[in-house]
PDB file of C-alpha atoms in Angstrom:
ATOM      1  CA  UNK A   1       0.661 -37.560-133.997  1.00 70.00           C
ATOM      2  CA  UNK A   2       1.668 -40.876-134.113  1.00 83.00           C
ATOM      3  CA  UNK A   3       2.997 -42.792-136.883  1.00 89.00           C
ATOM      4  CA  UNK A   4       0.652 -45.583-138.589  1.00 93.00           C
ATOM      5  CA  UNK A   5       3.695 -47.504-139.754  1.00 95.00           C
ATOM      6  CA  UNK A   6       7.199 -47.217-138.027  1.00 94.00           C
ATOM      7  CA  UNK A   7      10.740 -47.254-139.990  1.00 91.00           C
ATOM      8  CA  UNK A   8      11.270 -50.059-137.209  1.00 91.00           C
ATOM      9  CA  UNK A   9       8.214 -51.951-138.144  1.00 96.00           C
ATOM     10  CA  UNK A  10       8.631 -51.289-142.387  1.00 96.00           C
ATOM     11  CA  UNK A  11      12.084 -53.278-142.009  1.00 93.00           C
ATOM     12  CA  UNK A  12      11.228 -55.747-139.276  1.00 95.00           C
ATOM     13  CA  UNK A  13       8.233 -56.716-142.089  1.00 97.00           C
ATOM     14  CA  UNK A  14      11.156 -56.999-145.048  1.00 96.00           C
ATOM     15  CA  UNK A  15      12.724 -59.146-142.426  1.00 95.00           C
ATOM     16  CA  UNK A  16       9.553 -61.560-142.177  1.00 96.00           C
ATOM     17  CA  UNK A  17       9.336 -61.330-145.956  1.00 95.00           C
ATOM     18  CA  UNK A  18       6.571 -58.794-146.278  1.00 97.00           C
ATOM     19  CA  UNK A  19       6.796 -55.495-147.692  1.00 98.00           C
ATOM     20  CA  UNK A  20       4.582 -52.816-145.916  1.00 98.00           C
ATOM     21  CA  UNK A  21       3.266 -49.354-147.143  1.00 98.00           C
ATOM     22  CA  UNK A  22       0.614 -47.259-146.613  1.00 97.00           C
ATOM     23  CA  UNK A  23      -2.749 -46.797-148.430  1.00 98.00           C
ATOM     24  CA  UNK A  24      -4.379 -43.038-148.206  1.00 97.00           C
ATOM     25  CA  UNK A  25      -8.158 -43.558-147.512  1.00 97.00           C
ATOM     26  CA  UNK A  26      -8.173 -39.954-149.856  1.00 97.00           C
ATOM     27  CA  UNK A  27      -6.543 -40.964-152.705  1.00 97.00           C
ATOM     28  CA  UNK A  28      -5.675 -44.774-153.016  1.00 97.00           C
ATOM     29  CA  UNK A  29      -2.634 -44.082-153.572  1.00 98.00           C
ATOM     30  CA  UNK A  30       0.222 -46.166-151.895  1.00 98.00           C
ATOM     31  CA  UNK A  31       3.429 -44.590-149.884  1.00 97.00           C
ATOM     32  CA  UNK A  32       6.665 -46.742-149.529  1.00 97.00           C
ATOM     33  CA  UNK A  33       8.740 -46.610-147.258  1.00 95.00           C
ATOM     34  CA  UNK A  34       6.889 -45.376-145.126  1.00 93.00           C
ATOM     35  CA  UNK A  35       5.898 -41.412-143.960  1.00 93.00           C
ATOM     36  CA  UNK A  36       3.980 -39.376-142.222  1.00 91.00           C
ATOM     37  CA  UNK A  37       1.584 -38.776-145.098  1.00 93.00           C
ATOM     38  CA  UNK A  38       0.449 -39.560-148.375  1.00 95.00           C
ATOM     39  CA  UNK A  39       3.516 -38.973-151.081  1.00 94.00           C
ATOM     40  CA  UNK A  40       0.600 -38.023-154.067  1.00 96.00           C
ATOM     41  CA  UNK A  41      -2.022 -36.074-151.825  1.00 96.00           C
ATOM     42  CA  UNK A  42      -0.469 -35.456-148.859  1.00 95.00           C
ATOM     43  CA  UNK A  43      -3.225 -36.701-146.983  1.00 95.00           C
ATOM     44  CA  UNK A  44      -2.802 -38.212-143.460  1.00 94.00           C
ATOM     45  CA  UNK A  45      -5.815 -40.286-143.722  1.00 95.00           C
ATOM     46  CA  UNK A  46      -3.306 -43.979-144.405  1.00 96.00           C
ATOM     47  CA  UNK A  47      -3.767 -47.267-143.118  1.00 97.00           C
ATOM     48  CA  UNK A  48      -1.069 -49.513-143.495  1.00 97.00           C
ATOM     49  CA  UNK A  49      -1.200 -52.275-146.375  1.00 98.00           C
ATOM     50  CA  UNK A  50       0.614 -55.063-147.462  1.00 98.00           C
ATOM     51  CA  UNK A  51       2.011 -54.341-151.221  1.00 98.00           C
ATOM     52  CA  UNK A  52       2.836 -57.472-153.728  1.00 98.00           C
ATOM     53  CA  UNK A  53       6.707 -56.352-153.476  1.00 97.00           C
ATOM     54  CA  UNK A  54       7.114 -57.125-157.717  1.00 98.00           C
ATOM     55  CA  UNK A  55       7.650 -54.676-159.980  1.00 98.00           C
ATOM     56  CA  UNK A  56       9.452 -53.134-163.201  1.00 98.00           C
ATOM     57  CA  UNK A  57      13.258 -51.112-162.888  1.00 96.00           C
ATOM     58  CA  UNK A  58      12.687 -48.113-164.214  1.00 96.00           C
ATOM     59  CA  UNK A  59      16.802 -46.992-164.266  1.00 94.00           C
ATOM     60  CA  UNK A  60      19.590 -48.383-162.290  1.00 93.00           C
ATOM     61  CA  UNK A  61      23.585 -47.265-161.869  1.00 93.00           C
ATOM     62  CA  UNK A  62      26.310 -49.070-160.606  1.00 92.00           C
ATOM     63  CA  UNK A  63      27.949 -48.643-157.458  1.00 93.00           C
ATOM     64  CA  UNK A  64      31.948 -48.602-157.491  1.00 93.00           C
ATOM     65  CA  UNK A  65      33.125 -46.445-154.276  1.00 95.00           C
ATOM     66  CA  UNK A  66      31.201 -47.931-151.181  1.00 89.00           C
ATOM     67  CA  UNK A  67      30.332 -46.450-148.106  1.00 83.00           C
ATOM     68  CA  UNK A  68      31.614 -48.652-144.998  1.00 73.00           C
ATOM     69  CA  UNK A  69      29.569 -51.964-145.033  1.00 68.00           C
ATOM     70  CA  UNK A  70      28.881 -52.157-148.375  1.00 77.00           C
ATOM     71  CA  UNK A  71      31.233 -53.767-151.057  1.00 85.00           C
ATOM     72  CA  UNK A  72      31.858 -52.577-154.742  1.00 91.00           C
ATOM     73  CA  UNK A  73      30.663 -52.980-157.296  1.00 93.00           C
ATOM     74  CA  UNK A  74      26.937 -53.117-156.271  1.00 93.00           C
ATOM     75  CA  UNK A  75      23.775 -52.307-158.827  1.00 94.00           C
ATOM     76  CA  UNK A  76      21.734 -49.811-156.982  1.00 95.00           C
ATOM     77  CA  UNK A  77      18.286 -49.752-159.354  1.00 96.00           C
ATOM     78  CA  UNK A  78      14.719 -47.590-158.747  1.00 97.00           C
ATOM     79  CA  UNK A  79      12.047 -49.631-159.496  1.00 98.00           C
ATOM     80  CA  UNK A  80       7.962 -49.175-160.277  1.00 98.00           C
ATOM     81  CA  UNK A  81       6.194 -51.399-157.876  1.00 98.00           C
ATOM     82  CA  UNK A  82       2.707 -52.900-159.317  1.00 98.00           C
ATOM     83  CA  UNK A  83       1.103 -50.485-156.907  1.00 98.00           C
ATOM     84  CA  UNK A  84       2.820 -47.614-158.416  1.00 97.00           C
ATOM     85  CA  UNK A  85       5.324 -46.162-156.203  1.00 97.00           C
ATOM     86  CA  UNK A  86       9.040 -46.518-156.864  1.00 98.00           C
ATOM     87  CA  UNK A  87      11.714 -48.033-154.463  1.00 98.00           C
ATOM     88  CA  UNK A  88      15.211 -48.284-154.307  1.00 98.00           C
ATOM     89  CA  UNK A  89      17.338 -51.050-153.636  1.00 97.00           C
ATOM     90  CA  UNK A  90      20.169 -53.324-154.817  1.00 95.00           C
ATOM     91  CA  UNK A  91      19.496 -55.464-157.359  1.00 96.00           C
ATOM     92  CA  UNK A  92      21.204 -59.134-155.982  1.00 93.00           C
ATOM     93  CA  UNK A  93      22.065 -61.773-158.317  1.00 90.00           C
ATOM     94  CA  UNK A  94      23.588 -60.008-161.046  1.00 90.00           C
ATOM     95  CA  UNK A  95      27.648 -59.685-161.161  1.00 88.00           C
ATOM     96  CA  UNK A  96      28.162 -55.740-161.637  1.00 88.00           C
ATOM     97  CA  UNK A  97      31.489 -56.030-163.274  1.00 78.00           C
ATOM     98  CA  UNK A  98      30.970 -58.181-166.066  1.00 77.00           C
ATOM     99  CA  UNK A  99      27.030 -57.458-166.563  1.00 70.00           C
ATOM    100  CA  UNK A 100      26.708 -54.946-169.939  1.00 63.00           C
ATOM    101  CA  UNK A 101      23.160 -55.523-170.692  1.00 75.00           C
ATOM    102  CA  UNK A 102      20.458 -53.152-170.225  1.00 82.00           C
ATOM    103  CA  UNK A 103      18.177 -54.188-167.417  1.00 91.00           C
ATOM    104  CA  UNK A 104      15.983 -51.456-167.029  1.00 93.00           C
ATOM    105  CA  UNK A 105      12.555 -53.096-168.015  1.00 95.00           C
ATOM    106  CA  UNK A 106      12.796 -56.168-166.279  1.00 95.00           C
ATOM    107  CA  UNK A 107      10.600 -57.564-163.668  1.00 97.00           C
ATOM    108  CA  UNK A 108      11.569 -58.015-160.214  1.00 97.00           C
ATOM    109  CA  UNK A 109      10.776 -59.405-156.570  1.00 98.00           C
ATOM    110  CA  UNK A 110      11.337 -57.193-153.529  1.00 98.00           C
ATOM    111  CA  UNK A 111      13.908 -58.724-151.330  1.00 97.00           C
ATOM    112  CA  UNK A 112      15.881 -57.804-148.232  1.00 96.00           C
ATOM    113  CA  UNK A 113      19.693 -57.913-146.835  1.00 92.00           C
ATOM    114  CA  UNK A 114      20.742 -57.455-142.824  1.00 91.00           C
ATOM    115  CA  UNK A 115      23.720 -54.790-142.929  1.00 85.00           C
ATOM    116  CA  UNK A 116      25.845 -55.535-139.763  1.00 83.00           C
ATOM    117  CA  UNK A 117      26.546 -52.638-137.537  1.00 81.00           C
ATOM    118  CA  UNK A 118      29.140 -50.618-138.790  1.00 76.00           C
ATOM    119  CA  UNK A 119      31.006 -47.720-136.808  1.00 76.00           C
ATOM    120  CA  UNK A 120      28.589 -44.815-137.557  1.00 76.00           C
ATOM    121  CA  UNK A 121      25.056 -46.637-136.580  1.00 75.00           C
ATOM    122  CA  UNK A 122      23.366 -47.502-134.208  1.00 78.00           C
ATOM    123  CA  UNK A 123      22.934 -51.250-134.798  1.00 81.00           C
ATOM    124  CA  UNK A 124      22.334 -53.453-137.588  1.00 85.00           C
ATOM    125  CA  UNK A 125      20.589 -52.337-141.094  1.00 85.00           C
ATOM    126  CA  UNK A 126      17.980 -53.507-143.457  1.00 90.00           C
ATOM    127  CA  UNK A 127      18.836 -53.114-147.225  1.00 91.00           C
ATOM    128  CA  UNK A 128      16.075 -53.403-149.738  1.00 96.00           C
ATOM    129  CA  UNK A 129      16.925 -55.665-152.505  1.00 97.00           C
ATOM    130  CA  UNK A 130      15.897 -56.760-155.927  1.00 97.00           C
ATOM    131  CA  UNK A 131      15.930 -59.641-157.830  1.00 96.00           C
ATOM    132  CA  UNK A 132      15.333 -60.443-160.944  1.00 95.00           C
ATOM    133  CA  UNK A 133      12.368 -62.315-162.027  1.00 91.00           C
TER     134      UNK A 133
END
């Protein structure tokens, strides 16, 4: 079986500013990132599709232990895209340490951030990123 929309090809579109997902031909329902199936029907009946990349956080946490190549404090937040799934990413922007308010609600742009190689992968990374609208 072959995949309709890569891992390679999902970031290499956040790159070029697009974000890409699939669209079951079952259901209607939209998958990002990217699988093998459908994430509501399991169907394998998707076509790729480009998605508006805005949407709502739903709940969010801050980061303050890292993992190599990241630096702390980060906001790490889950948000509702307008075509209904939810993505994670970092929400840019916004200083973690001194921000106390509440942003879950707010409406937000998809973004992206190149991770350099670090000493456990295989090359450089592609972070999915939020801001605030």
């Amino acid at each position: 079986m072959t995949y309709p929309l890569t891992h390679r090809q999902y970031y290499e579109g956040l790159k070029a500013g697009k974000l890409l997902g699939l669209k079951c031909k079952n259901c209607g329902s939209y998958t990002v990132p990217p699988k093998i199936c459908c994430a509501e029907c399991g169907g394998t009946d998707v076509e790729v599709a480009q998605l508006s990349g805005r949407g709502e956080i739903r709940t969010f946490t801050v980061i303050r232990v890292a993992p190599e190549g990241f630096k702390a404090p980060y906001i790490v937040a889950l948000a509702e895209l307008e075509e209904g799934p939810w993505l994670m990413g970092n929400v840019d922007g916004l200083d973690p340490a001194n921000t106390v308010e509440d942003i879950t609600g707010k409406k937000v742009k998809v973004g992206h951030r190149v991770i350099p190689p670090t000493n456990y992968t295989a090359g450089e990374g592609v972070a999915v990123t939020f801001l605030l609208e």
